[in-house]
Amino acid sequence: MKEHRRRHVAVVGTGMAGLAAAYLLHHDPQQRFQKDQISLSAESIPIPSSDPGVSKSVWADVPMRAFAGGFYGNLIRMYDYLGVRYHSQPFVFSFSRLSSRRRQRQQEEEEPYMVHTSNFHQLSPLLPRRGDVFQWLTEAVFALLCYLWFILCCFLVSPIEDESFDHYLRRIHLPQYYNANYLLPLISSVCTCSHEELLRFPAVDVLAYKQLTHRQPHYVVTDGVHEVQETLLRGLDVRLGVQLTRVTPRPNGVELTYRIADSKAQEITELFDLVVLAVSPDVVANIFEPLASSLSKVPTTTVKTVAHTDFANLPQVGMGVKPKVSVSSEAGAPQHIYLRSSASTTESVHVQPNSVLVTTNPLTAIDETKVIQSASFTRVLRSPQSRRLINRVFDKGGRHANSKAINWRSGDNGVYLAGGWCWDGMVLLEGCIVSAMRVAADLGVEVPWER
């Protein structure tokens, strides 16, 4: 039997893609890879249970990590293989508008103009607290008809090559009022970006996501994504607080240059056989010269997420129903998501169990004394141009005449790329898993949950 030399591998990254890639290499049946995980972070927070007799903490994911059936096939298969428990999670969505001047404590003026439940799983408190019921019914019928038209177009009207989502919406003549007040707030909250950034996405991305998730249930990990992290990390060597400054291919391997964060020590250089860069494209562009020019053109934005207990910012739902300060921690109990929009972006407020709110892209002031934790992360955006660029990086079929600007492919020089942006689709957790599986496949490592 041929004996395989164990190769020294560095997996660089803090998210799901890095963890999944490191897990797969660590569990290679032939044990050909020695792992080294550079840098790890998690923003999830443990919240003591408010239920009588329950001592176990509930984990609040920051940001929220819900996933839907249909689109997240590989993620779900990985969870099933690892024994990670997840459950169906219904949501109640409320839509409201913020004035051009951001009101800070004038909540008596704000009232949702529509409330509906995910997949219409129940009859929600839709009627307004005040105002013209006939006008509200007209709005509800209008929103429903526009929604049905959008769904019909998703399945019957194919996007044009390199068409933006903005162009597609205009081509199918979906009313601007519906787009601004319903469609863009909901989808931009999934993508954690502004309305304008979403409109620049490739239409094919958004339509594929909607087609696959249509009428599919939403899920969340029962014990929080922290459980997934702990499961994937078992048996791995982990280095915390490492700042990578340079990745340099060498004839005998890949050289990593890094320094310990918050340290004045000189840079450290270490040689590996292989390196997996599971970080955002702007980071890759800064540390890996072959992709410095191309990946610097991939659009990104910074997203802020805050975990807090400031319920004063939330408007009342219809029928005089006030925001609940205490939400049941029972698995599967409906959870409320407030989508509060300005003209250009949407603030998403997810009411989690045990009196915790997670606000993404906050537009209104949050009482600092009630902030539990805040975090900022890089969101990789999409455009038809960046889609073409990224697809070329992962093209193994050969060099195209129109791809002269990129003559490097993932895997060249022993350097691999992984992440939610490293596939042809929405930048979500499914892309993390698919890209990690691709790295494993390129290295001849079996993916145990793959069909």
Tab-separated table of C-alpha atoms in Angstrom:
chain	number	residue	atom	x	y	z
A	1	MET	CA	0.000	0.000	0.000
A	2	LYS	CA	1.314	3.424	-0.941
A	3	GLU	CA	2.118	5.574	2.075
A	4	HIS	CA	0.982	9.197	1.845
A	5	ARG	CA	3.115	11.983	3.283
A	6	ARG	CA	1.173	14.139	5.709
A	7	ARG	CA	0.997	17.684	4.423
A	8	HIS	CA	1.061	20.736	6.666
A	9	VAL	CA	-2.011	22.906	5.988
A	10	ALA	CA	-2.956	26.355	7.257
A	11	VAL	CA	-6.651	27.261	7.202
A	12	VAL	CA	-6.963	31.035	7.513
A	13	GLY	CA	-10.397	32.311	8.492
A	14	THR	CA	-12.890	32.885	11.257
A	15	GLY	CA	-16.161	31.757	9.734
A	16	MET	CA	-18.113	28.734	8.592
A	17	ALA	CA	-16.031	28.177	5.431
A	18	GLY	CA	-12.757	27.970	7.349
A	19	LEU	CA	-14.235	25.691	9.994
A	20	ALA	CA	-15.816	23.370	7.430
A	21	ALA	CA	-12.627	23.190	5.347
A	22	ALA	CA	-10.490	22.487	8.415
A	23	TYR	CA	-12.956	19.820	9.579
A	24	LEU	CA	-12.896	18.006	6.239
A	25	LEU	CA	-9.091	18.003	6.019
A	26	HIS	CA	-8.761	16.925	9.641
A	27	HIS	CA	-11.093	13.972	9.047
A	28	ASP	CA	-9.465	12.851	5.812
A	29	PRO	CA	-9.718	9.018	6.028
A	30	GLN	CA	-6.119	8.733	4.813
A	31	GLN	CA	-4.876	11.317	7.354
A	32	ARG	CA	-2.763	13.169	4.788
A	33	PHE	CA	-3.160	16.641	6.270
A	34	GLN	CA	-1.901	18.287	9.445
A	35	LYS	CA	-4.052	21.257	10.374
A	36	ASP	CA	-3.279	24.718	11.662
A	37	GLN	CA	-6.183	27.141	12.182
A	38	ILE	CA	-5.116	30.793	12.083
A	39	SER	CA	-7.538	33.136	13.884
A	40	LEU	CA	-11.028	32.356	15.165
A	41	SER	CA	-13.868	34.495	16.487
A	42	ALA	CA	-17.548	34.116	17.350
A	43	GLU	CA	-20.067	36.807	18.267
A	44	SER	CA	-22.795	34.548	19.669
A	45	ILE	CA	-23.694	35.251	23.294
A	46	PRO	CA	-25.124	32.980	26.014
A	47	ILE	CA	-28.329	34.267	27.630
A	48	PRO	CA	-29.518	32.645	30.899
A	49	SER	CA	-32.896	30.977	30.428
A	50	SER	CA	-35.879	32.769	31.933
A	51	ASP	CA	-37.961	29.594	32.006
A	52	PRO	CA	-38.529	28.196	35.531
A	53	GLY	CA	-36.322	25.242	36.380
A	54	VAL	CA	-34.134	25.614	33.280
A	55	SER	CA	-30.475	26.280	34.056
A	56	LYS	CA	-29.081	25.885	30.529
A	57	SER	CA	-28.303	29.115	28.683
A	58	VAL	CA	-29.876	30.027	25.370
A	59	TRP	CA	-27.444	31.175	22.696
A	60	ALA	CA	-28.312	34.331	20.751
A	61	ASP	CA	-26.590	34.322	17.374
A	62	VAL	CA	-25.066	37.666	16.385
A	63	PRO	CA	-25.917	38.073	13.545
A	64	MET	CA	-28.931	35.796	13.100
A	65	ARG	CA	-28.109	32.522	11.282
A	66	ALA	CA	-31.499	31.297	10.096
A	67	PHE	CA	-31.523	29.144	6.973
A	68	ALA	CA	-34.261	27.948	4.643
A	69	GLY	CA	-34.961	24.587	3.073
A	70	GLY	CA	-34.281	24.178	-0.630
A	71	PHE	CA	-31.397	26.644	-0.879
A	72	TYR	CA	-29.247	25.320	1.984
A	73	GLY	CA	-29.098	21.669	0.923
A	74	ASN	CA	-25.403	21.104	1.687
A	75	LEU	CA	-25.547	22.991	4.985
A	76	ILE	CA	-28.495	20.870	6.130
A	77	ARG	CA	-26.769	17.633	5.084
A	78	MET	CA	-23.671	18.675	7.015
A	79	TYR	CA	-25.753	19.435	10.113
A	80	ASP	CA	-27.473	16.057	9.821
A	81	TYR	CA	-24.131	14.263	9.500
A	82	LEU	CA	-22.635	16.111	12.484
A	83	GLY	CA	-25.729	15.522	14.611
A	84	VAL	CA	-26.378	19.246	15.007
A	85	ARG	CA	-29.940	19.795	16.171
A	86	TYR	CA	-32.053	22.353	14.337
A	87	HIS	CA	-35.745	23.071	14.227
A	88	SER	CA	-38.314	24.848	12.108
A	89	GLN	CA	-38.582	28.512	13.092
A	90	PRO	CA	-41.654	30.546	12.062
A	91	PHE	CA	-41.284	34.311	11.880
A	92	VAL	CA	-43.651	37.266	12.027
A	93	PHE	CA	-42.487	40.147	9.827
A	94	SER	CA	-43.640	43.716	10.369
A	95	PHE	CA	-42.881	46.513	7.893
A	96	SER	CA	-42.680	50.152	8.946
A	97	ARG	CA	-41.211	53.376	7.581
A	98	LEU	CA	-38.790	55.745	9.220
A	99	SER	CA	-39.021	59.438	8.374
A	100	SER	CA	-36.181	61.208	6.564
A	101	ARG	CA	-34.993	62.546	9.887
A	102	ARG	CA	-34.240	59.570	12.065
A	103	ARG	CA	-36.631	59.725	14.972
A	104	GLN	CA	-34.967	58.729	18.175
A	105	ARG	CA	-37.775	58.686	20.711
A	106	GLN	CA	-40.974	59.481	18.817
A	107	GLN	CA	-42.247	55.965	18.604
A	108	GLU	CA	-45.860	56.976	19.088
A	109	GLU	CA	-45.860	58.130	15.455
A	110	GLU	CA	-44.535	54.883	14.010
A	111	GLU	CA	-46.894	52.080	13.119
A	112	PRO	CA	-46.287	49.087	10.832
A	113	TYR	CA	-48.101	49.399	7.527
A	114	MET	CA	-48.125	45.606	7.097
A	115	VAL	CA	-47.529	42.468	9.152
A	116	HIS	CA	-47.360	38.953	7.790
A	117	THR	CA	-46.034	35.570	8.835
A	118	SER	CA	-43.410	33.436	7.125
A	119	ASN	CA	-45.107	31.106	4.644
A	120	PHE	CA	-48.395	32.447	6.064
A	121	HIS	CA	-48.173	29.877	8.853
A	122	GLN	CA	-50.771	31.668	10.973
A	123	LEU	CA	-53.207	34.571	10.958
A	124	SER	CA	-51.260	37.489	12.393
A	125	PRO	CA	-52.493	40.763	13.994
A	126	LEU	CA	-52.675	42.591	10.680
A	127	LEU	CA	-55.310	45.221	11.273
A	128	PRO	CA	-53.988	48.710	12.101
A	129	ARG	CA	-54.482	50.294	15.497
A	130	ARG	CA	-55.968	53.370	13.905
A	131	GLY	CA	-56.731	54.718	10.466
A	132	ASP	CA	-58.848	53.652	7.518
A	133	VAL	CA	-59.452	49.877	7.499
A	134	PHE	CA	-60.568	50.049	3.842
A	135	GLN	CA	-57.297	51.750	2.912
A	136	TRP	CA	-55.374	49.054	4.781
A	137	LEU	CA	-57.315	46.303	2.982
A	138	THR	CA	-56.531	47.952	-0.347
A	139	GLU	CA	-52.838	47.986	0.596
A	140	ALA	CA	-52.960	44.316	1.604
A	141	VAL	CA	-54.594	43.259	-1.677
A	142	PHE	CA	-52.089	45.342	-3.661
A	143	ALA	CA	-49.123	43.796	-1.809
A	144	LEU	CA	-50.489	40.270	-2.303
A	145	LEU	CA	-51.050	40.756	-6.046
A	146	CYS	CA	-47.562	42.201	-6.502
A	147	TYR	CA	-46.076	39.312	-4.539
A	148	LEU	CA	-47.897	36.767	-6.714
A	149	TRP	CA	-46.703	38.538	-9.871
A	150	PHE	CA	-43.105	38.526	-8.627
A	151	ILE	CA	-43.288	34.800	-7.821
A	152	LEU	CA	-44.763	34.066	-11.246
A	153	CYS	CA	-41.965	36.009	-12.942
A	154	CYS	CA	-39.305	34.275	-10.843
A	155	PHE	CA	-40.307	30.935	-12.336
A	156	LEU	CA	-41.322	32.005	-15.842
A	157	VAL	CA	-39.217	35.058	-16.790
A	158	SER	CA	-35.540	34.149	-16.969
A	159	PRO	CA	-32.909	36.823	-16.312
A	160	ILE	CA	-30.784	38.107	-19.169
A	161	GLU	CA	-27.038	37.403	-19.037
A	162	ASP	CA	-25.331	39.986	-16.776
A	163	GLU	CA	-28.686	41.560	-15.889
A	164	SER	CA	-28.877	43.407	-12.586
A	165	PHE	CA	-31.744	42.902	-10.161
A	166	ASP	CA	-32.735	46.536	-10.710
A	167	HIS	CA	-33.014	46.025	-14.468
A	168	TYR	CA	-34.974	42.802	-13.985
A	169	LEU	CA	-37.537	44.478	-11.687
A	170	ARG	CA	-38.065	47.232	-14.240
A	171	ARG	CA	-38.316	44.702	-17.062
A	172	ILE	CA	-41.141	42.792	-15.346
A	173	HIS	CA	-42.846	46.116	-14.469
A	174	LEU	CA	-43.110	45.419	-10.756
A	175	PRO	CA	-44.436	48.634	-9.145
A	176	GLN	CA	-41.768	50.808	-7.538
A	177	TYR	CA	-43.970	51.291	-4.475
A	178	TYR	CA	-44.007	47.533	-3.825
A	179	ASN	CA	-40.273	47.260	-4.389
A	180	ALA	CA	-39.420	50.069	-1.980
A	181	ASN	CA	-41.836	49.052	0.768
A	182	TYR	CA	-41.860	45.254	0.660
A	183	LEU	CA	-39.455	43.456	-1.663
A	184	LEU	CA	-36.234	45.407	-1.052
A	185	PRO	CA	-36.618	45.638	2.748
A	186	LEU	CA	-37.149	41.881	3.046
A	187	ILE	CA	-34.397	40.695	0.673
A	188	SER	CA	-31.878	43.334	1.781
A	189	SER	CA	-32.325	42.143	5.380
A	190	VAL	CA	-31.350	38.635	4.221
A	191	CYS	CA	-28.296	40.019	2.417
A	192	THR	CA	-27.550	42.641	5.127
A	193	CYS	CA	-26.977	45.413	2.601
A	194	SER	CA	-28.634	48.619	1.440
A	195	HIS	CA	-31.403	48.722	-1.139
A	196	GLU	CA	-29.100	50.285	-3.726
A	197	GLU	CA	-26.457	47.607	-3.194
A	198	LEU	CA	-29.076	44.887	-3.561
A	199	LEU	CA	-30.345	46.372	-6.823
A	200	ARG	CA	-26.834	45.953	-8.264
A	201	PHE	CA	-26.840	42.207	-7.517
A	202	PRO	CA	-27.028	39.821	-10.480
A	203	ALA	CA	-30.711	39.084	-11.057
A	204	VAL	CA	-29.890	35.386	-11.412
A	205	ASP	CA	-28.656	35.300	-7.772
A	206	VAL	CA	-31.862	36.676	-6.277
A	207	LEU	CA	-34.162	34.642	-8.508
A	208	ALA	CA	-32.335	31.378	-7.787
A	209	TYR	CA	-32.572	32.061	-4.051
A	210	LYS	CA	-36.284	32.818	-4.253
A	211	GLN	CA	-37.040	29.804	-6.456
A	212	LEU	CA	-35.282	27.396	-4.088
A	213	THR	CA	-36.709	28.853	-0.855
A	214	HIS	CA	-40.277	29.376	-2.075
A	215	ARG	CA	-42.723	27.846	0.420
A	216	GLN	CA	-39.827	26.217	2.266
A	217	PRO	CA	-39.621	26.392	6.077
A	218	HIS	CA	-37.010	28.437	7.907
A	219	TYR	CA	-34.720	26.724	10.402
A	220	VAL	CA	-32.358	27.725	13.201
A	221	VAL	CA	-29.812	25.664	15.126
A	222	THR	CA	-31.519	24.700	18.385
A	223	ASP	CA	-28.524	25.441	20.619
A	224	GLY	CA	-27.141	28.268	18.488
A	225	VAL	CA	-24.400	28.309	15.876
A	226	HIS	CA	-21.940	28.107	18.784
A	227	GLU	CA	-22.701	24.378	18.864
A	228	VAL	CA	-21.721	24.062	15.197
A	229	GLN	CA	-18.471	25.864	15.899
A	230	GLU	CA	-17.583	23.592	18.786
A	231	THR	CA	-18.408	20.472	16.748
A	232	LEU	CA	-16.265	21.497	13.786
A	233	LEU	CA	-13.342	22.538	16.003
A	234	ARG	CA	-12.943	19.212	17.823
A	235	GLY	CA	-9.422	17.911	17.353
A	236	LEU	CA	-8.059	20.985	15.575
A	237	ASP	CA	-5.036	23.048	16.562
A	238	VAL	CA	-6.185	26.650	16.963
A	239	ARG	CA	-4.167	29.855	17.083
A	240	LEU	CA	-6.043	32.887	18.323
A	241	GLY	CA	-5.210	36.546	17.828
A	242	VAL	CA	-3.100	36.156	14.710
A	243	GLN	CA	-2.810	38.952	12.128
A	244	LEU	CA	-1.807	37.621	8.717
A	245	THR	CA	0.160	40.115	6.636
A	246	ARG	CA	1.390	38.195	3.600
A	247	VAL	CA	0.916	34.921	1.705
A	248	THR	CA	3.822	34.071	-0.603
A	249	PRO	CA	4.069	30.997	-2.841
A	250	ARG	CA	7.496	29.347	-2.709
A	251	PRO	CA	8.991	26.469	-4.721
A	252	ASN	CA	8.721	24.206	-1.668
A	253	GLY	CA	5.366	25.398	-0.274
A	254	VAL	CA	3.442	28.490	0.779
A	255	GLU	CA	4.963	30.993	3.174
A	256	LEU	CA	2.745	32.778	5.692
A	257	THR	CA	3.958	35.976	7.318
A	258	TYR	CA	2.043	37.076	10.401
A	259	ARG	CA	2.285	38.784	13.740
A	260	ILE	CA	0.545	38.217	17.030
A	261	ALA	CA	-2.223	40.788	17.462
A	262	ASP	CA	-1.675	43.489	20.113
A	263	SER	CA	1.994	42.625	20.162
A	264	LYS	CA	5.029	44.671	19.160
A	265	ALA	CA	6.960	41.537	18.285
A	266	GLN	CA	8.472	41.200	14.836
A	267	GLU	CA	6.692	39.365	12.062
A	268	ILE	CA	6.847	35.572	12.055
A	269	THR	CA	7.327	33.553	8.876
A	270	GLU	CA	6.144	29.946	8.621
A	271	LEU	CA	6.123	27.518	5.691
A	272	PHE	CA	3.143	25.280	4.879
A	273	ASP	CA	2.481	22.781	2.124
A	274	LEU	CA	-1.005	24.198	1.468
A	275	VAL	CA	-2.979	27.259	2.560
A	276	VAL	CA	-6.762	27.753	2.519
A	277	LEU	CA	-7.752	31.420	2.617
A	278	ALA	CA	-11.280	31.454	4.039
A	279	VAL	CA	-11.489	35.233	4.350
A	280	SER	CA	-13.200	38.063	2.470
A	281	PRO	CA	-11.884	39.111	-0.957
A	282	ASP	CA	-10.573	42.469	0.265
A	283	VAL	CA	-8.389	40.629	2.792
A	284	VAL	CA	-7.150	38.224	0.109
A	285	ALA	CA	-6.304	41.189	-2.117
A	286	ASN	CA	-4.218	42.744	0.683
A	287	ILE	CA	-2.162	39.665	1.524
A	288	PHE	CA	-1.933	37.662	-1.725
A	289	GLU	CA	-0.236	39.486	-4.590
A	290	PRO	CA	-1.557	37.362	-7.526
A	291	LEU	CA	-5.106	38.510	-6.709
A	292	ALA	CA	-4.327	42.002	-5.403
A	293	SER	CA	-5.638	43.812	-8.471
A	294	SER	CA	-8.623	41.648	-9.373
A	295	LEU	CA	-10.220	40.940	-5.971
A	296	SER	CA	-9.852	44.557	-4.863
A	297	LYS	CA	-12.646	45.235	-7.372
A	298	VAL	CA	-15.134	42.934	-5.609
A	299	PRO	CA	-17.599	45.202	-3.734
A	300	THR	CA	-17.871	44.888	0.034
A	301	THR	CA	-19.520	46.820	2.832
A	302	THR	CA	-19.314	46.890	6.618
A	303	VAL	CA	-22.373	45.732	8.535
A	304	LYS	CA	-23.019	46.521	12.190
A	305	THR	CA	-25.014	44.208	14.443
A	306	VAL	CA	-26.042	45.012	18.023
A	307	ALA	CA	-27.447	42.684	20.681
A	308	HIS	CA	-29.424	44.687	23.238
A	309	THR	CA	-32.582	44.946	25.347
A	310	ASP	CA	-33.879	48.361	24.260
A	311	PHE	CA	-37.505	47.632	23.362
A	312	ALA	CA	-38.411	51.350	23.410
A	313	ASN	CA	-37.404	51.652	19.751
A	314	LEU	CA	-39.946	49.131	18.522
A	315	PRO	CA	-43.363	50.210	17.237
A	316	GLN	CA	-46.634	48.613	18.222
A	317	VAL	CA	-48.009	45.962	15.935
A	318	GLY	CA	-51.601	46.214	14.719
A	319	MET	CA	-54.616	45.775	17.029
A	320	GLY	CA	-52.645	47.494	19.812
A	321	VAL	CA	-50.316	44.542	20.337
A	322	LYS	CA	-47.152	45.844	21.986
A	323	PRO	CA	-43.658	44.420	21.439
A	324	LYS	CA	-43.073	41.575	23.864
A	325	VAL	CA	-40.336	42.099	26.413
A	326	SER	CA	-40.286	38.371	27.104
A	327	VAL	CA	-40.383	35.825	24.294
A	328	SER	CA	-40.750	32.105	24.803
A	329	SER	CA	-37.514	30.130	24.427
A	330	GLU	CA	-39.461	27.029	23.429
A	331	ALA	CA	-38.145	25.642	20.146
A	332	GLY	CA	-40.431	26.592	17.272
A	333	ALA	CA	-42.250	29.425	19.032
A	334	PRO	CA	-42.855	32.289	16.545
A	335	GLN	CA	-40.266	35.066	16.626
A	336	HIS	CA	-40.841	38.626	15.473
A	337	ILE	CA	-38.639	40.476	12.976
A	338	TYR	CA	-39.193	44.225	12.579
A	339	LEU	CA	-38.146	45.656	9.204
A	340	ARG	CA	-37.909	49.423	9.640
A	341	SER	CA	-36.909	51.179	6.433
A	342	SER	CA	-35.634	54.559	5.368
A	343	ALA	CA	-35.505	55.589	1.727
A	344	SER	CA	-32.214	53.748	1.155
A	345	THR	CA	-31.813	50.935	3.665
A	346	THR	CA	-33.589	48.719	6.200
A	347	GLU	CA	-32.959	48.150	9.887
A	348	SER	CA	-33.759	44.575	10.904
A	349	VAL	CA	-34.649	43.873	14.547
A	350	HIS	CA	-34.927	40.209	15.490
A	351	VAL	CA	-36.688	39.528	18.797
A	352	GLN	CA	-34.858	36.540	20.265
A	353	PRO	CA	-35.851	34.478	23.309
A	354	ASN	CA	-35.312	35.804	26.814
A	355	SER	CA	-35.651	39.525	26.110
A	356	VAL	CA	-32.803	39.919	23.629
A	357	LEU	CA	-32.997	41.978	20.443
A	358	VAL	CA	-30.478	41.649	17.611
A	359	THR	CA	-30.468	44.760	15.421
A	360	THR	CA	-28.661	44.709	12.084
A	361	ASN	CA	-27.898	47.959	10.234
A	362	PRO	CA	-29.274	50.105	13.092
A	363	LEU	CA	-30.922	53.321	11.886
A	364	THR	CA	-32.342	54.496	15.218
A	365	ALA	CA	-30.547	55.215	18.459
A	366	ILE	CA	-30.094	52.340	20.925
A	367	ASP	CA	-29.775	53.042	24.641
A	368	GLU	CA	-26.085	52.355	25.321
A	369	THR	CA	-26.864	51.130	28.837
A	370	LYS	CA	-28.911	48.288	27.307
A	371	VAL	CA	-26.316	47.140	24.763
A	372	ILE	CA	-25.043	43.628	25.492
A	373	GLN	CA	-22.650	43.298	22.582
A	374	SER	CA	-21.996	44.861	19.202
A	375	ALA	CA	-20.024	43.590	16.257
A	376	SER	CA	-19.076	44.686	12.766
A	377	PHE	CA	-18.349	42.340	9.902
A	378	THR	CA	-17.538	42.562	6.224
A	379	ARG	CA	-20.368	41.720	3.855
A	380	VAL	CA	-19.297	40.709	0.365
A	381	LEU	CA	-21.653	42.159	-2.226
A	382	ARG	CA	-22.431	40.946	-5.726
A	383	SER	CA	-22.652	42.521	-9.170
A	384	PRO	CA	-22.681	41.039	-12.674
A	385	GLN	CA	-19.053	42.164	-13.063
A	386	SER	CA	-17.821	40.631	-9.789
A	387	ARG	CA	-19.783	37.460	-10.561
A	388	ARG	CA	-17.837	37.007	-13.805
A	389	LEU	CA	-14.546	37.754	-12.057
A	390	ILE	CA	-15.103	35.266	-9.221
A	391	ASN	CA	-16.310	32.553	-11.580
A	392	ARG	CA	-13.066	32.876	-13.534
A	393	VAL	CA	-11.023	32.380	-10.362
A	394	PHE	CA	-12.736	29.013	-9.871
A	395	ASP	CA	-12.798	28.030	-13.538
A	396	LYS	CA	-10.874	24.772	-13.877
A	397	GLY	CA	-11.791	24.244	-17.525
A	398	GLY	CA	-9.064	26.418	-18.994
A	399	ARG	CA	-8.176	30.015	-19.761
A	400	HIS	CA	-10.804	32.032	-21.616
A	401	ALA	CA	-9.834	34.720	-24.056
A	402	ASN	CA	-11.745	37.317	-22.058
A	403	SER	CA	-10.090	36.412	-18.727
A	404	LYS	CA	-6.557	37.677	-19.364
A	405	ALA	CA	-6.768	39.888	-16.281
A	406	ILE	CA	-6.929	36.744	-14.132
A	407	ASN	CA	-4.484	33.960	-14.910
A	408	TRP	CA	-4.557	32.505	-11.394
A	409	ARG	CA	-7.074	29.862	-10.309
A	410	SER	CA	-7.968	28.636	-6.833
A	411	GLY	CA	-5.505	25.861	-6.012
A	412	ASP	CA	-2.605	27.294	-8.009
A	413	ASN	CA	0.668	27.511	-6.048
A	414	GLY	CA	-0.931	25.498	-3.216
A	415	VAL	CA	-3.309	28.344	-2.268
A	416	TYR	CA	-7.083	27.710	-2.127
A	417	LEU	CA	-9.968	30.106	-1.575
A	418	ALA	CA	-13.107	29.401	0.469
A	419	GLY	CA	-15.981	31.494	1.756
A	420	GLY	CA	-19.587	32.433	1.181
A	421	TRP	CA	-18.467	34.509	-1.823
A	422	CYS	CA	-16.505	31.647	-3.432
A	423	TRP	CA	-19.303	30.200	-5.529
A	424	ASP	CA	-21.872	31.345	-8.066
A	425	GLY	CA	-24.731	32.415	-5.818
A	426	MET	CA	-25.882	34.600	-2.942
A	427	VAL	CA	-23.181	35.238	-0.333
A	428	LEU	CA	-24.706	33.117	2.430
A	429	LEU	CA	-23.734	30.085	4.557
A	430	GLU	CA	-24.470	27.632	1.753
A	431	GLY	CA	-21.615	29.157	-0.245
A	432	CYS	CA	-19.293	28.558	2.719
A	433	ILE	CA	-20.098	24.844	2.727
A	434	VAL	CA	-19.948	24.439	-1.058
A	435	SER	CA	-16.554	26.169	-1.255
A	436	ALA	CA	-15.140	24.053	1.594
A	437	MET	CA	-16.397	20.913	-0.137
A	438	ARG	CA	-14.731	22.075	-3.360
A	439	VAL	CA	-11.375	22.438	-1.587
A	440	ALA	CA	-11.751	18.952	-0.119
A	441	ALA	CA	-12.655	17.500	-3.524
A	442	ASP	CA	-9.650	19.170	-5.185
A	443	LEU	CA	-7.399	17.556	-2.583
A	444	GLY	CA	-9.020	14.138	-2.960
A	445	VAL	CA	-10.678	14.238	0.462
A	446	GLU	CA	-14.019	12.495	0.890
A	447	VAL	CA	-16.956	14.674	1.923
A	448	PRO	CA	-18.949	12.346	4.208
A	449	TRP	CA	-22.303	14.149	3.910
A	450	GLU	CA	-22.196	14.502	0.112
A	451	ARG	CA	-24.724	12.503	-1.873
